Amino acid sequence: MNKPNVLWSQKEKSIKLLIDVTNPKKDTAQVTLTENKVNFQVEGQISIDSTEVFGFELEFHKKVDPKKYKVEVKERNVKLVIAKANDCEGEWGRITPSKHRWLKFDVDSVELTDEETLAARKLADARTRLEAQHGPLPDDAKIQQLSDMINVDDISRDLEAAEKEMYDMMRKSYLTIFNCVVGIGYIYVFFVSVLRLFIESSSLAAIRTNYKTMGWLLKSCQHTVFLEIVHSYFGLVKTPTLVATLQILGRSVVLFGVVDQEESLQPSLFTYVLMVAWSGIEVLRYPYYTAQLHDFYMPSLMWLRYNAWIVLYPLGIAAELYLVYNGISLIQENDRWSLHLPNSYNFAFNFSYYLVFHVVAIIVGGISLMSYMSNQRGRAMKKLSKLKSMKEVYDRQRDLYNIRKKKSKSK
């Protein structure tokens, strides 16, 4: 049984199928119609003295009324009009769930405006000129065949995968640069602060002048770290935005609001301890994040990351508490960062009163942070215990490299 070419069109309440058959015999036309499918057969002429059966089965995208249809047999085709189901009336985006090479939309059924008619004529003229210059163009059937060969879903998935891969590559590149820049800054602060104890003739002098020497770089790093809030907000990292904001603002209050404002606190031993503790924490954190970003397994760095905090966190928290507590009276005496009534904003704020709250926040936040790091340390130590030797680490890195190499070759 041959499949004829079928042109389809639709109205609000019906679907029209124009079936291309030469000299169809009216008495052989058969229509079997259900709510979701139509089966059609008719005998038509293929030569002067021979006929053949033409037919097709078509599944509809939505429901039709199987009792309401009309068949009109003409000399060159058969017109089949089928009524849409009452709850499926209106324009359908398509009439079938899948494509068929023999089924095309009937362009002539569309009522064109004058502008659209003019555009169609221009298109036909352009086609004629192209054929005159380059020979015959592919016919509609060939174009449809080529279209069917292209899997639109596969192309869409490939494009999405390529976009995701490009985004991931750009994200990793940016975060790597950011981690390296900030990490190098903290490394410089940490090692210079520690080495000055041994290089300077007087260790006490090294401690007392350390903030004047390295404070500018610590402040620059802290300014740059504000970008981590942006990273978290836009999903570049997994850290919750609120957590990142509270941690960064908490440090900024101590550094910019207290230590940098009160010169009497800058020569303090606790300011030196604060700088060493903060930078020591970041010296391990940023390289560890960068290694994780590129799936590098570095057991020594992981061990330091989840064990050094046991010393550095309590030192940093103790230094923050001392500096903020002693800074309350100094801030109140100098009346810094405060706003008194009356003023145009009709709002009063006393920074020294806020620092009392900040002392409590440091204690509560410090306990919470150390509890979190303790849980993370337990997980990290279990993970490290599975890596029995450096050879296993090497093998794992080699396997990851081979997997990436195979993926790049397959692309």
Short mmCIF file of C-alpha atoms in Angstrom, two decimals:
data_model
loop_
_atom_site.label_atom_id
_atom_site.label_comp_id
_atom_site.label_asym_id
_atom_site.label_seq_id
_atom_site.Cartn_x
_atom_site.Cartn_y
_atom_site.Cartn_z
CA MET A 1 0.00 0.00 0.00
CA ASN A 2 1.42 3.37 -1.08
CA LYS A 3 1.39 6.41 1.18
CA PRO A 4 0.13 9.49 -0.62
CA ASN A 5 1.30 13.03 0.04
CA VAL A 6 -1.11 14.74 2.43
CA LEU A 7 -1.56 18.46 3.04
CA TRP A 8 -3.15 19.50 6.30
CA SER A 9 -4.77 22.68 7.56
CA GLN A 10 -7.07 23.53 10.44
CA LYS A 11 -9.80 25.83 11.57
CA GLU A 12 -11.08 26.46 15.06
CA LYS A 13 -13.43 23.45 15.01
CA SER A 14 -12.05 21.16 12.31
CA ILE A 15 -9.03 19.65 10.57
CA LYS A 16 -8.76 19.32 6.80
CA LEU A 17 -6.62 16.67 5.08
CA LEU A 18 -6.06 17.04 1.33
CA ILE A 19 -4.91 13.61 0.07
CA ASP A 20 -3.01 13.59 -3.22
CA VAL A 21 -4.41 10.66 -5.30
CA THR A 22 -4.99 10.67 -9.10
CA ASN A 23 -8.49 9.63 -10.19
CA PRO A 24 -9.55 8.16 -6.86
CA LYS A 25 -12.48 5.73 -6.96
CA LYS A 26 -15.24 7.04 -4.75
CA ASP A 27 -16.67 3.64 -3.86
CA THR A 28 -13.26 2.44 -2.52
CA ALA A 29 -12.73 5.30 -0.08
CA GLN A 30 -12.65 3.94 3.49
CA VAL A 31 -12.27 5.99 6.67
CA THR A 32 -11.81 4.43 10.10
CA LEU A 33 -11.87 7.15 12.74
CA THR A 34 -11.33 7.07 16.51
CA GLU A 35 -10.79 9.85 19.04
CA ASN A 36 -7.02 9.81 18.51
CA LYS A 37 -6.39 8.20 15.13
CA VAL A 38 -7.60 8.07 11.53
CA ASN A 39 -7.04 5.24 9.04
CA PHE A 40 -7.71 6.04 5.37
CA GLN A 41 -7.66 3.92 2.20
CA VAL A 42 -8.65 4.59 -1.40
CA GLU A 43 -7.93 3.07 -4.77
CA GLY A 44 -6.27 5.44 -7.26
CA GLN A 45 -4.82 5.38 -10.75
CA ILE A 46 -1.03 5.09 -11.24
CA SER A 47 -1.06 4.62 -15.03
CA ILE A 48 -3.55 4.45 -17.88
CA ASP A 49 -4.57 0.84 -17.25
CA SER A 50 -3.52 0.14 -13.66
CA THR A 51 -4.60 1.18 -10.19
CA GLU A 52 -3.23 0.76 -6.71
CA VAL A 53 -4.38 1.21 -3.13
CA PHE A 54 -3.21 4.34 -1.34
CA GLY A 55 -3.57 4.78 2.38
CA PHE A 56 -2.14 5.97 5.68
CA GLU A 57 -2.66 5.89 9.41
CA LEU A 58 -2.37 9.15 11.32
CA GLU A 59 -2.34 9.70 15.08
CA PHE A 60 -3.67 13.04 16.27
CA HIS A 61 -2.06 15.31 18.84
CA LYS A 62 -5.44 15.92 20.49
CA LYS A 63 -8.88 14.35 20.39
CA VAL A 64 -11.31 14.54 17.46
CA ASP A 65 -14.99 13.65 17.17
CA PRO A 66 -15.13 10.18 15.50
CA LYS A 67 -18.77 10.70 14.48
CA LYS A 68 -18.30 13.97 12.63
CA TYR A 69 -16.31 13.80 9.42
CA LYS A 70 -16.84 14.41 5.72
CA VAL A 71 -15.18 12.80 2.68
CA GLU A 72 -15.18 14.53 -0.69
CA VAL A 73 -13.63 12.63 -3.63
CA LYS A 74 -12.36 14.83 -6.47
CA GLU A 75 -10.53 14.17 -9.72
CA ARG A 76 -7.01 14.84 -8.38
CA ASN A 77 -7.39 14.39 -4.65
CA VAL A 78 -9.60 13.43 -1.72
CA LYS A 79 -10.63 15.99 0.86
CA LEU A 80 -11.22 14.69 4.38
CA VAL A 81 -12.65 17.11 6.97
CA ILE A 82 -12.72 15.93 10.60
CA ALA A 83 -14.36 17.78 13.48
CA LYS A 84 -12.32 18.46 16.62
CA ALA A 85 -13.66 17.24 19.95
CA ASN A 86 -15.62 19.87 21.90
CA ASP A 87 -12.96 20.16 24.62
CA CYS A 88 -10.15 20.38 22.06
CA GLU A 89 -11.46 23.16 19.84
CA GLY A 90 -9.21 26.07 18.98
CA GLU A 91 -5.86 26.24 17.24
CA TRP A 92 -3.54 23.26 17.75
CA GLY A 93 0.19 23.84 17.78
CA ARG A 94 0.53 20.66 15.69
CA ILE A 95 -1.84 17.89 14.63
CA THR A 96 0.45 14.90 15.20
CA PRO A 97 2.81 13.96 18.05
CA SER A 98 5.60 13.13 15.56
CA LYS A 99 6.75 14.15 12.08
CA HIS A 100 5.89 12.32 8.84
CA ARG A 101 7.64 12.90 5.54
CA TRP A 102 4.42 12.56 3.57
CA LEU A 103 2.49 15.03 5.75
CA LYS A 104 2.95 18.78 5.15
CA PHE A 105 1.16 21.95 6.05
CA ASP A 106 -1.11 23.36 3.33
CA VAL A 107 0.35 26.81 2.80
CA ASP A 108 -2.38 27.76 0.32
CA SER A 109 -4.99 27.39 3.04
CA VAL A 110 -3.61 30.38 4.94
CA GLU A 111 -5.33 33.67 4.21
CA LEU A 112 -2.51 36.12 3.62
CA THR A 113 -2.60 39.87 4.02
CA ASP A 114 -1.47 42.12 1.15
CA GLU A 115 1.94 42.52 2.75
CA GLU A 116 2.35 38.77 3.24
CA THR A 117 1.26 38.13 -0.37
CA LEU A 118 3.84 40.64 -1.58
CA ALA A 119 6.52 38.97 0.55
CA ALA A 120 5.58 35.54 -0.88
CA ARG A 121 5.89 36.89 -4.42
CA LYS A 122 9.30 38.38 -3.64
CA LEU A 123 10.38 35.02 -2.23
CA ALA A 124 9.22 33.24 -5.39
CA ASP A 125 11.08 35.76 -7.55
CA ALA A 126 14.24 35.27 -5.50
CA ARG A 127 13.97 31.50 -5.92
CA THR A 128 13.61 31.94 -9.69
CA ARG A 129 16.74 34.14 -9.85
CA LEU A 130 18.74 31.65 -7.76
CA GLU A 131 17.70 28.76 -9.98
CA ALA A 132 18.71 30.77 -13.05
CA GLN A 133 22.17 31.39 -11.57
CA HIS A 134 22.91 28.10 -9.77
CA GLY A 135 20.57 25.54 -11.28
CA PRO A 136 17.56 23.79 -9.71
CA LEU A 137 17.19 24.15 -5.93
CA PRO A 138 16.14 21.18 -3.77
CA ASP A 139 12.42 20.57 -3.89
CA ASP A 140 10.25 20.72 -0.78
CA ALA A 141 10.31 16.94 -0.37
CA LYS A 142 14.12 16.90 -0.30
CA ILE A 143 14.20 19.77 2.18
CA GLN A 144 11.72 17.94 4.38
CA GLN A 145 13.82 14.77 4.15
CA LEU A 146 16.93 16.69 5.24
CA SER A 147 14.94 18.28 8.06
CA ASP A 148 13.78 14.88 9.29
CA MET A 149 17.38 13.68 9.37
CA ILE A 150 18.24 16.44 11.86
CA ASN A 151 17.29 15.57 15.42
CA VAL A 152 16.37 18.93 16.92
CA ASP A 153 16.29 17.52 20.45
CA ASP A 154 19.86 16.21 20.12
CA ILE A 155 21.07 19.55 18.80
CA SER A 156 19.33 21.36 21.66
CA ARG A 157 20.89 19.02 24.22
CA ASP A 158 24.33 19.44 22.65
CA LEU A 159 23.97 23.23 22.73
CA GLU A 160 22.88 23.16 26.37
CA ALA A 161 25.80 20.89 27.25
CA ALA A 162 28.23 23.18 25.41
CA GLU A 163 26.82 26.26 27.18
CA LYS A 164 27.06 24.51 30.55
CA GLU A 165 30.64 23.43 29.84
CA MET A 166 31.60 26.96 28.75
CA TYR A 167 29.99 28.44 31.88
CA ASP A 168 31.75 25.91 34.10
CA MET A 169 35.10 26.63 32.45
CA MET A 170 34.66 30.40 32.86
CA ARG A 171 33.49 29.97 36.48
CA LYS A 172 36.50 27.81 37.37
CA SER A 173 38.92 30.17 35.62
CA TYR A 174 37.54 33.23 37.40
CA LEU A 175 37.45 31.56 40.84
CA THR A 176 40.97 30.23 40.34
CA ILE A 177 42.28 33.72 39.59
CA PHE A 178 40.33 35.18 42.52
CA ASN A 179 41.56 32.50 44.96
CA CYS A 180 45.15 32.92 43.78
CA VAL A 181 45.13 36.73 44.08
CA VAL A 182 43.56 36.80 47.56
CA GLY A 183 45.52 33.73 48.68
CA ILE A 184 48.84 35.31 47.68
CA GLY A 185 47.90 38.44 49.63
CA TYR A 186 47.20 36.46 52.80
CA ILE A 187 50.33 34.32 52.29
CA TYR A 188 52.41 37.52 52.18
CA VAL A 189 50.74 38.88 55.33
CA PHE A 190 51.23 35.59 57.22
CA PHE A 191 54.84 34.85 56.33
CA VAL A 192 56.09 38.44 56.63
CA SER A 193 54.36 38.77 60.02
CA VAL A 194 55.97 35.55 61.27
CA LEU A 195 59.41 36.13 59.73
CA ARG A 196 59.65 39.64 61.19
CA LEU A 197 59.85 38.04 64.65
CA PHE A 198 63.13 36.40 63.64
CA ILE A 199 64.52 39.05 61.27
CA GLU A 200 63.91 42.15 63.38
CA SER A 201 66.41 42.87 66.14
CA SER A 202 63.59 43.09 68.65
CA SER A 203 60.61 40.73 68.54
CA LEU A 204 58.58 43.18 70.60
CA ALA A 205 59.23 45.92 68.05
CA ALA A 206 58.20 43.57 65.24
CA ILE A 207 54.90 42.88 66.98
CA ARG A 208 54.21 46.54 67.78
CA THR A 209 54.90 47.75 64.22
CA ASN A 210 53.38 44.83 62.35
CA TYR A 211 50.02 46.50 61.72
CA LYS A 212 51.66 49.62 60.32
CA THR A 213 53.82 47.42 58.08
CA MET A 214 51.27 44.86 56.87
CA GLY A 215 47.90 46.41 57.81
CA TRP A 216 47.40 47.95 54.36
CA LEU A 217 47.62 44.52 52.67
CA LEU A 218 45.32 42.88 55.21
CA LYS A 219 42.74 45.62 54.59
CA SER A 220 43.11 45.22 50.82
CA CYS A 221 42.49 41.48 51.12
CA GLN A 222 39.45 42.09 53.31
CA HIS A 223 38.05 44.56 50.78
CA THR A 224 38.52 41.99 47.99
CA VAL A 225 36.85 39.27 50.06
CA PHE A 226 33.56 41.19 49.81
CA LEU A 227 33.31 39.67 46.32
CA GLU A 228 32.61 36.33 48.01
CA ILE A 229 29.15 37.63 48.86
CA VAL A 230 28.59 38.25 45.15
CA HIS A 231 29.93 34.76 44.32
CA SER A 232 27.51 33.20 46.76
CA TYR A 233 24.53 35.29 45.57
CA PHE A 234 25.03 34.32 41.91
CA GLY A 235 25.69 30.65 42.69
CA LEU A 236 29.39 30.57 41.77
CA VAL A 237 30.08 28.85 45.11
CA LYS A 238 27.92 26.70 47.37
CA THR A 239 28.30 28.87 50.49
CA PRO A 240 24.91 30.35 51.54
CA THR A 241 24.78 34.11 50.94
CA LEU A 242 23.70 34.90 54.51
CA VAL A 243 26.58 32.89 56.02
CA ALA A 244 29.15 34.56 53.74
CA THR A 245 27.72 38.01 54.52
CA LEU A 246 27.76 37.54 58.30
CA GLN A 247 31.33 36.17 58.32
CA ILE A 248 32.74 38.95 56.14
CA LEU A 249 30.86 41.75 57.90
CA GLY A 250 31.90 40.35 61.29
CA ARG A 251 35.57 40.58 60.40
CA SER A 252 35.12 43.99 58.76
CA VAL A 253 33.62 45.46 61.95
CA VAL A 254 36.70 44.35 63.92
CA LEU A 255 39.25 45.41 61.31
CA PHE A 256 37.79 48.61 59.86
CA GLY A 257 35.52 49.69 62.70
CA VAL A 258 37.82 49.09 65.67
CA VAL A 259 41.49 48.28 64.96
CA ASP A 260 41.97 50.65 62.03
CA GLN A 261 40.23 53.51 63.86
CA GLU A 262 41.99 53.23 67.23
CA GLU A 263 45.76 53.64 66.87
CA SER A 264 46.28 52.69 70.53
CA LEU A 265 45.11 49.12 69.72
CA GLN A 266 47.35 48.63 66.67
CA PRO A 267 50.65 47.95 68.57
CA SER A 268 48.87 45.40 70.78
CA LEU A 269 49.97 41.76 70.89
CA PHE A 270 46.34 40.80 70.21
CA THR A 271 46.36 42.77 66.94
CA TYR A 272 49.46 40.82 65.89
CA VAL A 273 47.80 37.53 66.89
CA LEU A 274 44.67 38.56 64.98
CA MET A 275 46.65 39.19 61.80
CA VAL A 276 48.58 35.91 62.05
CA ALA A 277 45.46 33.86 62.90
CA TRP A 278 43.29 35.35 60.13
CA SER A 279 45.97 35.12 57.45
CA GLY A 280 47.01 31.64 58.61
CA ILE A 281 43.43 30.41 58.18
CA GLU A 282 43.19 31.89 54.66
CA VAL A 283 46.65 30.61 53.66
CA LEU A 284 45.15 27.13 53.86
CA ARG A 285 41.56 27.89 52.82
CA TYR A 286 42.16 29.46 49.40
CA PRO A 287 44.65 26.85 48.09
CA TYR A 288 42.30 24.11 49.36
CA TYR A 289 39.32 25.64 47.54
CA THR A 290 41.36 25.95 44.35
CA ALA A 291 42.45 22.31 44.56
CA GLN A 292 38.84 21.22 45.09
CA LEU A 293 37.73 23.35 42.16
CA HIS A 294 39.95 21.32 39.80
CA ASP A 295 39.44 17.92 41.54
CA PHE A 296 43.00 17.74 42.82
CA TYR A 297 43.41 15.47 45.86
CA MET A 298 46.10 16.80 48.19
CA PRO A 299 46.05 14.88 51.50
CA SER A 300 48.63 17.10 53.20
CA LEU A 301 46.69 20.26 52.38
CA MET A 302 43.42 18.63 53.45
CA TRP A 303 44.97 17.53 56.75
CA LEU A 304 46.27 21.05 57.45
CA ARG A 305 42.97 22.66 56.43
CA TYR A 306 40.97 20.57 58.91
CA ASN A 307 43.48 20.53 61.78
CA ALA A 308 45.18 23.96 61.82
CA TRP A 309 41.88 25.62 62.79
CA ILE A 310 42.08 23.88 66.19
CA VAL A 311 44.83 26.38 67.09
CA LEU A 312 44.08 29.30 64.76
CA TYR A 313 40.33 29.70 65.37
CA PRO A 314 40.53 30.03 69.18
CA LEU A 315 43.46 32.47 68.80
CA GLY A 316 41.54 34.57 66.28
CA ILE A 317 38.34 34.57 68.34
CA ALA A 318 40.23 35.49 71.54
CA ALA A 319 42.00 38.34 69.73
CA GLU A 320 38.71 39.63 68.30
CA LEU A 321 37.06 39.54 71.73
CA TYR A 322 39.92 41.41 73.38
CA LEU A 323 40.14 44.09 70.69
CA VAL A 324 36.38 44.70 70.47
CA TYR A 325 35.91 44.70 74.26
CA ASN A 326 38.75 47.18 74.78
CA GLY A 327 37.63 49.17 71.79
CA ILE A 328 34.18 49.87 73.27
CA SER A 329 35.43 52.49 75.71
CA LEU A 330 37.76 54.03 73.11
CA ILE A 331 35.01 54.24 70.50
CA GLN A 332 32.64 55.74 73.07
CA GLU A 333 35.24 58.25 74.20
CA ASN A 334 36.03 59.36 70.64
CA ASP A 335 32.38 59.08 69.57
CA ARG A 336 33.24 57.23 66.36
CA TRP A 337 30.68 55.88 63.87
CA SER A 338 27.80 57.25 65.91
CA LEU A 339 24.82 59.38 64.94
CA HIS A 340 23.02 61.56 67.47
CA LEU A 341 19.68 63.33 67.47
CA PRO A 342 18.56 65.75 66.26
CA ASN A 343 19.57 65.11 62.64
CA SER A 344 17.97 65.21 59.21
CA TYR A 345 17.48 61.43 59.25
CA ASN A 346 15.69 61.49 62.63
CA PHE A 347 17.67 58.40 63.56
CA ALA A 348 20.21 57.71 66.32
CA PHE A 349 22.95 55.07 66.35
CA ASN A 350 25.68 54.46 68.93
CA PHE A 351 28.47 52.27 67.58
CA SER A 352 29.85 51.52 71.06
CA TYR A 353 26.48 50.01 72.06
CA TYR A 354 26.52 47.88 68.92
CA LEU A 355 30.00 46.57 69.85
CA VAL A 356 28.52 45.13 73.05
CA PHE A 357 26.19 43.08 70.86
CA HIS A 358 29.13 42.22 68.59
CA VAL A 359 31.04 40.71 71.53
CA VAL A 360 28.12 38.34 72.11
CA ALA A 361 27.96 37.62 68.36
CA ILE A 362 31.68 36.71 68.31
CA ILE A 363 31.19 34.23 71.17
CA VAL A 364 28.06 32.60 69.70
CA GLY A 365 29.39 32.65 66.13
CA GLY A 366 32.79 31.33 67.21
CA ILE A 367 31.26 28.37 69.06
CA SER A 368 28.99 27.61 66.10
CA LEU A 369 31.87 27.87 63.61
CA MET A 370 34.17 25.62 65.63
CA SER A 371 31.37 23.06 66.03
CA TYR A 372 30.85 23.08 62.26
CA MET A 373 34.58 22.72 61.61
CA SER A 374 34.75 19.85 64.09
CA ASN A 375 32.09 17.96 62.12
CA GLN A 376 33.87 18.74 58.86
CA ARG A 377 37.15 17.57 60.35
CA GLY A 378 35.60 14.21 61.25
CA ARG A 379 34.45 13.71 57.66
CA ALA A 380 37.80 14.82 56.25
CA MET A 381 39.75 12.48 58.50
CA LYS A 382 37.56 9.55 57.42
CA LYS A 383 38.19 10.47 53.81
CA LEU A 384 41.94 10.69 54.41
CA SER A 385 41.99 7.33 56.15
CA LYS A 386 40.75 5.74 52.93
CA LEU A 387 43.79 7.04 51.07
CA LYS A 388 46.30 4.54 52.40
CA SER A 389 49.33 5.84 50.58
CA MET A 390 50.48 8.52 48.18
CA LYS A 391 50.39 5.92 45.43
CA GLU A 392 46.61 5.70 45.72
CA VAL A 393 46.43 9.47 45.40
CA TYR A 394 48.65 9.36 42.35
CA ASP A 395 46.55 6.59 40.79
CA ARG A 396 43.39 8.56 41.41
CA GLN A 397 44.83 11.69 39.82
CA ARG A 398 46.00 9.63 36.86
CA ASP A 399 42.55 8.08 36.43
CA LEU A 400 40.92 11.51 36.53
CA TYR A 401 43.38 12.78 33.94
CA ASN A 402 42.65 9.80 31.65
CA ILE A 403 38.89 10.31 32.02
CA ARG A 404 39.22 13.99 31.08
CA LYS A 405 41.44 13.04 28.14
CA LYS A 406 38.88 10.53 26.84
CA LYS A 407 36.07 13.07 27.19
CA SER A 408 38.02 15.69 25.27
CA LYS A 409 38.79 13.21 22.47
CA SER A 410 35.16 12.07 22.24
CA LYS A 411 34.10 15.70 21.76
#
